[in-house]
Tab-separated table of C-alpha atoms in Angstrom:
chain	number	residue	atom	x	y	z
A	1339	UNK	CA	-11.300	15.786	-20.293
A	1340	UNK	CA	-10.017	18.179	-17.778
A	1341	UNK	CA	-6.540	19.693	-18.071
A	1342	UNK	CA	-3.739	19.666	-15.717
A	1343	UNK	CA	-0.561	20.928	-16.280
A	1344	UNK	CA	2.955	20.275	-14.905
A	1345	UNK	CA	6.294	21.889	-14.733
A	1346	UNK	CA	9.192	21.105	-15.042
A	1347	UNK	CA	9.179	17.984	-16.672
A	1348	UNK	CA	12.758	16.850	-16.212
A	1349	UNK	CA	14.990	18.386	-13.433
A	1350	UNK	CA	18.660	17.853	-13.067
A	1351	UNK	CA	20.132	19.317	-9.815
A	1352	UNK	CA	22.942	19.382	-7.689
A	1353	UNK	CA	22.565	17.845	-3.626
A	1354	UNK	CA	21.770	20.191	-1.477
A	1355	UNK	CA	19.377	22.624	-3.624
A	1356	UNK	CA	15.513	23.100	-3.679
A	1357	UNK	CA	13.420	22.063	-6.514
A	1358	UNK	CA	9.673	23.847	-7.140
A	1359	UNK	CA	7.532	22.013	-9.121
A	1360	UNK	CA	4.036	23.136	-10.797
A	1361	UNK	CA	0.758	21.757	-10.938
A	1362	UNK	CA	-1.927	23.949	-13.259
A	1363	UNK	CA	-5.353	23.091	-13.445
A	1364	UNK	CA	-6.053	24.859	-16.889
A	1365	UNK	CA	-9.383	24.875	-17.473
A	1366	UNK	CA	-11.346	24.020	-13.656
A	1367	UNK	CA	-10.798	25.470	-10.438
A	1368	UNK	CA	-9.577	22.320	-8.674
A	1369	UNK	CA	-10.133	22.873	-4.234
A	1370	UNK	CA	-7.876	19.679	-3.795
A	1371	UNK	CA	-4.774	18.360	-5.569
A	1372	UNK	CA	-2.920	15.062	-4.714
A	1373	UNK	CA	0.970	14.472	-5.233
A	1374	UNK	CA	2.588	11.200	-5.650
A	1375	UNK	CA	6.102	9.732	-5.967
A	1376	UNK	CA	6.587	7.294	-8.209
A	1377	UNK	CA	9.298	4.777	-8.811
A	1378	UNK	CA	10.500	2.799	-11.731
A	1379	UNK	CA	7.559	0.020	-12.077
A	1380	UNK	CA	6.185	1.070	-8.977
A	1381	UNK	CA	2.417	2.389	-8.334
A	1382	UNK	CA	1.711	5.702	-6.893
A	1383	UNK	CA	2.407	6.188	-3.208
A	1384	UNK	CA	-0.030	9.512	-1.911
A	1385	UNK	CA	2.748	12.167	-0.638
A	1386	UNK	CA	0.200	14.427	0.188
A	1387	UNK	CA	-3.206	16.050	0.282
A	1388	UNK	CA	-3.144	20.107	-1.113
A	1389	UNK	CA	-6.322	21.901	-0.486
A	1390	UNK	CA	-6.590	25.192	-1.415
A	1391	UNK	CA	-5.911	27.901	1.255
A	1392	UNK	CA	-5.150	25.433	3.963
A	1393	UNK	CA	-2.048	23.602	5.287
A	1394	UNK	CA	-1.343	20.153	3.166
A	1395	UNK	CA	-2.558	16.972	4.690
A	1396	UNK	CA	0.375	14.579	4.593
A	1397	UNK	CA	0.777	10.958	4.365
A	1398	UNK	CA	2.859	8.911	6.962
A	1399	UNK	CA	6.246	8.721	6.537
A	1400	UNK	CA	6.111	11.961	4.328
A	1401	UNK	CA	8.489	14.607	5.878
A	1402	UNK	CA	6.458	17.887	5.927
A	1403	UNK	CA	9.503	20.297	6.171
A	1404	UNK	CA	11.590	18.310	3.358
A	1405	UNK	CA	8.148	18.344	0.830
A	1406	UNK	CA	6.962	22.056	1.313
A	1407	UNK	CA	3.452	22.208	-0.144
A	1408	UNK	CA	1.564	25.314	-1.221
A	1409	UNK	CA	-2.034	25.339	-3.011
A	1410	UNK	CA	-1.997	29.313	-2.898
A	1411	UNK	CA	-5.217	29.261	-5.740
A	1412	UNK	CA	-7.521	26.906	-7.208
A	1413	UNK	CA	-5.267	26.555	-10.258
A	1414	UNK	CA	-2.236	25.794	-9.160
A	1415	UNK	CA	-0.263	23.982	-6.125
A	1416	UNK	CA	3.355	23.584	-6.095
A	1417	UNK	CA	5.450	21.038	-4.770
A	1418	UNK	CA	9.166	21.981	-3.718
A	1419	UNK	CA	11.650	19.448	-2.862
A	1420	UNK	CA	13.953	21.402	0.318
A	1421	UNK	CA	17.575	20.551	0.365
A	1422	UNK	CA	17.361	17.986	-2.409
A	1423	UNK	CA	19.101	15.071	-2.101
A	1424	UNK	CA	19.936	11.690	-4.394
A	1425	UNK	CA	17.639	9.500	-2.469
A	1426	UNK	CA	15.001	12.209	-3.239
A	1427	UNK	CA	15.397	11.322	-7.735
A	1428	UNK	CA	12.104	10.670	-8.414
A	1429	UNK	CA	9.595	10.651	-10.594
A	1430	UNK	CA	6.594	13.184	-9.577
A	1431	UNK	CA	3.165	13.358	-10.553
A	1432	UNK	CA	0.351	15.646	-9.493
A	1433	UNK	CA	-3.438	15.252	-9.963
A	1434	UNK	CA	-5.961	17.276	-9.682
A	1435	UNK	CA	-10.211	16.504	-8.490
A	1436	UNK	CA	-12.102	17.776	-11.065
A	1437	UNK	CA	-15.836	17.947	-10.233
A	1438	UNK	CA	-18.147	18.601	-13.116
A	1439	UNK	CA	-21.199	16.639	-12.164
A	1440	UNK	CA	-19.032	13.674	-11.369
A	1441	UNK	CA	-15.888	13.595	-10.018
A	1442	UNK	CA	-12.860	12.372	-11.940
A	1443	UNK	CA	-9.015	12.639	-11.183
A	1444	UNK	CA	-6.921	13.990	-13.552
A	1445	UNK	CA	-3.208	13.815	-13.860
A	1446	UNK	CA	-0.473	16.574	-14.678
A	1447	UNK	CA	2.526	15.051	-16.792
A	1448	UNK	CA	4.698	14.070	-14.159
A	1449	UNK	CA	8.266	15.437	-13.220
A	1450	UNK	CA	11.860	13.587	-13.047
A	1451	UNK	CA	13.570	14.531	-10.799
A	1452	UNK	CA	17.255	13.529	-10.614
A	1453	UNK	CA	19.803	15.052	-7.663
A	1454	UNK	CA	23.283	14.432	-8.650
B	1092	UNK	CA	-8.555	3.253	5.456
B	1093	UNK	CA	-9.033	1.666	1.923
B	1094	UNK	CA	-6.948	-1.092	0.754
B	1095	UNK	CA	-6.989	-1.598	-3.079
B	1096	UNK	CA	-5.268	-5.107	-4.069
B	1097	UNK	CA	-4.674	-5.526	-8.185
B	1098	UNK	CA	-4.248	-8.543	-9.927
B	1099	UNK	CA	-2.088	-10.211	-12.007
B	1100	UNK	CA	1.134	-7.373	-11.857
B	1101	UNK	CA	2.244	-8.902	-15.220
B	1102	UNK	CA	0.101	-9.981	-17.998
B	1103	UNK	CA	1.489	-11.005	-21.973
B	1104	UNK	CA	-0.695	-11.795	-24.377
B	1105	UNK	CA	-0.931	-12.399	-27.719
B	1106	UNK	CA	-2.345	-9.478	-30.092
B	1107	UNK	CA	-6.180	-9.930	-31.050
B	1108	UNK	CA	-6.683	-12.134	-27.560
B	1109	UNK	CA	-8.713	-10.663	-24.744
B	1110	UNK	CA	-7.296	-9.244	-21.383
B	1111	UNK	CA	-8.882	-8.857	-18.006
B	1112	UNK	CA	-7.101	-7.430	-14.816
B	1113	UNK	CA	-8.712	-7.946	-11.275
B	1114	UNK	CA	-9.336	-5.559	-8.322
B	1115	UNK	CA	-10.590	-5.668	-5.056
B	1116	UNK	CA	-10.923	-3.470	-2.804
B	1117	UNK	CA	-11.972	-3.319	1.228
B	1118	UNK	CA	-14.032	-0.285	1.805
B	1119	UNK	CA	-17.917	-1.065	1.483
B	1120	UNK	CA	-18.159	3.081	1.005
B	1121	UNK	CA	-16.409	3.356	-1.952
B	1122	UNK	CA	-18.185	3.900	-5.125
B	1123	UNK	CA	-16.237	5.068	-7.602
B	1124	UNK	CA	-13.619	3.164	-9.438
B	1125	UNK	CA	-11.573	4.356	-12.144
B	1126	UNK	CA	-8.652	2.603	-14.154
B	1127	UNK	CA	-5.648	4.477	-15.360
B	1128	UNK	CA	-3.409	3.690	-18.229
B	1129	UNK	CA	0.307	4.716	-18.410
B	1130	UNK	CA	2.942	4.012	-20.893
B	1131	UNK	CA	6.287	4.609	-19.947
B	1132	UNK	CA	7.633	8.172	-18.536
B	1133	UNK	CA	3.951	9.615	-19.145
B	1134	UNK	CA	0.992	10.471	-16.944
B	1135	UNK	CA	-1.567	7.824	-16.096
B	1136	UNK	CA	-5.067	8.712	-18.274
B	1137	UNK	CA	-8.387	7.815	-17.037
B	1138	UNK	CA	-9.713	5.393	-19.557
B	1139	UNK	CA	-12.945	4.159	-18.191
B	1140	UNK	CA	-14.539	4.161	-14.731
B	1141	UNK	CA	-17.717	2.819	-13.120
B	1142	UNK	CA	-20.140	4.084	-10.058
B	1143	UNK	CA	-21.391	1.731	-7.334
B	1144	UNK	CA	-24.767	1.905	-9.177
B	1145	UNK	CA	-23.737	0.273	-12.223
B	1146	UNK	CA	-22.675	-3.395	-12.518
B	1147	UNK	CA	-20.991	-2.702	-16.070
B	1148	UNK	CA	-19.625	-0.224	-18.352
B	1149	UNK	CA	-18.306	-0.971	-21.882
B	1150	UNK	CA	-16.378	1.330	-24.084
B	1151	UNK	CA	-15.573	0.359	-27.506
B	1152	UNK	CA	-12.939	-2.688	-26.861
B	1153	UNK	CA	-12.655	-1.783	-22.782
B	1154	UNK	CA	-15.173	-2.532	-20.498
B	1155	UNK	CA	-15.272	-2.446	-16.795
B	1156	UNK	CA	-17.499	-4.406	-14.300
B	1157	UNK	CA	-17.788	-4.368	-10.418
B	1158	UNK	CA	-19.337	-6.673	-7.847
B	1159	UNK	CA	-20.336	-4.627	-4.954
B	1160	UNK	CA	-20.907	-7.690	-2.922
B	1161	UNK	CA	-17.852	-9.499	-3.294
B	1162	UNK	CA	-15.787	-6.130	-3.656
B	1163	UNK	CA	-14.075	-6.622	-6.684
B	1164	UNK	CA	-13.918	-4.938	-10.007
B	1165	UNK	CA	-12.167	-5.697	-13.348
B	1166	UNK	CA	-10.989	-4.345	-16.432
B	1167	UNK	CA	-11.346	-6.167	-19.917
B	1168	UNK	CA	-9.939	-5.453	-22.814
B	1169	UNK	CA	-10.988	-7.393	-25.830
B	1170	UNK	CA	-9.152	-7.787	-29.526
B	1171	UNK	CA	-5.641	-6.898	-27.580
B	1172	UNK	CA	-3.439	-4.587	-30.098
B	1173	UNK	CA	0.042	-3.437	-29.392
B	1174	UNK	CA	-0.452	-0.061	-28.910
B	1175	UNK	CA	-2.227	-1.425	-25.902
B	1176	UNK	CA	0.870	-2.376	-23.835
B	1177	UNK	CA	1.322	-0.100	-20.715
B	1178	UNK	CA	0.502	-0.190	-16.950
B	1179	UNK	CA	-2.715	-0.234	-16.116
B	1180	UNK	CA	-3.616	1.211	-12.452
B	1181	UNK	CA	-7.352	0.232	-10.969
B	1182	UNK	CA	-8.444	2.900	-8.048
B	1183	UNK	CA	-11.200	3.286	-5.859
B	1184	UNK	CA	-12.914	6.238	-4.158
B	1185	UNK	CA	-15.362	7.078	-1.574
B	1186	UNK	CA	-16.609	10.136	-4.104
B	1187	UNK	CA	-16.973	13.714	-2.910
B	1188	UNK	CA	-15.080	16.981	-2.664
B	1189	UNK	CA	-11.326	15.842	-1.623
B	1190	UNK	CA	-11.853	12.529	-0.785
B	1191	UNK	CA	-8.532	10.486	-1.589
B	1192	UNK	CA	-8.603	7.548	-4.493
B	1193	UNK	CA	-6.854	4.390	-3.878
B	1194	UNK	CA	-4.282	3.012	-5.988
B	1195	UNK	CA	-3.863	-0.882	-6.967
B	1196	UNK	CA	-0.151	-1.875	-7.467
B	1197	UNK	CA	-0.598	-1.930	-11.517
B	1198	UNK	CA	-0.484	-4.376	-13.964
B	1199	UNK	CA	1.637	-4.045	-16.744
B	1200	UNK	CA	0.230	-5.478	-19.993
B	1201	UNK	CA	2.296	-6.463	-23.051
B	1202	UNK	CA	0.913	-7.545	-25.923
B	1203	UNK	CA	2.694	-9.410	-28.148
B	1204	UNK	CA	2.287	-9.111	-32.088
């Protein structure tokens, strides 16, 4: 199946700092990536919508200025975490649409976050 | 929008026995439905999926089937072995460039030896 690729896969950081995280699509061009939080035993609640070239589409409740979202290629969209704080720890998983004559959704390997 | 409902959110059973986990889903337009596995800490992996075209779809001990009429679709996996114990997440998609999937709540299977 199709590859995506995520980094960092554990992040430690202190309150107050900004956290990037990776998504890699490394072998399609993927026009629209998905991000999702995660908690413990939880499903996956849609943060957002990352289309290549345009402005994210974000879900309700998900504040745009504290999850900055940039899909700058079809490989890769990042995900960065502004002004990071506890209530933000987290774990966070990107996918990516992979259309090859049918289209499947493919997951990167997920990042932990945890702001001290 | 879509509302994806998953069924039971726990399931044990014992190793060699069957297992089936429900779905059902609201949005007549979706027609695409794929089921995720995810052990603990890792990504979820696409481990079969079915089209609105197709009533069934078997792979080795998983197979999926879907009732377009009653909007539901299951997963069933059959001869249970430990290495099967993880969360299993149903989803369901209108299809097409961008279009959003819908995630059930998961199940999480343990199988006991």
């Amino acid at each position: 199946g199709a590859v995506v690729s995520q980094h960092p896969s554990w992040v430690i950081c202190k309150s107050g700092t900004s956290v990037k995280i990776e998504c890699r699509s490394l072998d399609f061009q993927a026009t629209t990536m998905f991000w999702y939080r995660q908690f413990p035993k939880q499903s996956l609640m849609l943060m957002a919508t990352s289309n290549e070239g345009s402005k994210a589409t974000y879900e309700q409740g998900v504040e745009k200025d504290k999850f900055l979202i940039n899909h700058a290629s079809l490989t890769l969209s990042t995900l960065t975490v502004t002004s990071a704080h506890p209530e933000d720890s987290s774990f966070y998983i990107c996918s990516a649409s992979f259309q090859g004559g049918e289209e499947k959704l493919f997951f990167g390997s997920g990042t932990q976050l945890s702001v001290l | 929008g879509e509302n994806v409902e998953q069924h039971p959110s726990t399931l044990s059973v014992q190793e060699g026995d069957s297992a089936v986990i429900k779905c059902t889903y609201s949005d007549s337009a979706s027609n695409y439905f794929p089921w995720y596995k995810q052990e603990l800490g890792k990504r979820p992996q696409l481990i079969i999926d079915i089209r609105s075209n197709v009533g069934e779809k078997k792979d080795q001990r998983i197979a999926v089937t879907l009732n377009k009429t009653a909007k539901h679709f299951s997963l069933h996996i059959t001869e249970t072995q430990p290495e099967d114990s993880a969360v299993y997440f149903c989803a369901a998609s209108i299809g097409g460039i961008g279009n959003q999937f819908y995630f059930g709540t998961g199940t999480s299977l343990t199988v006991i030896p």
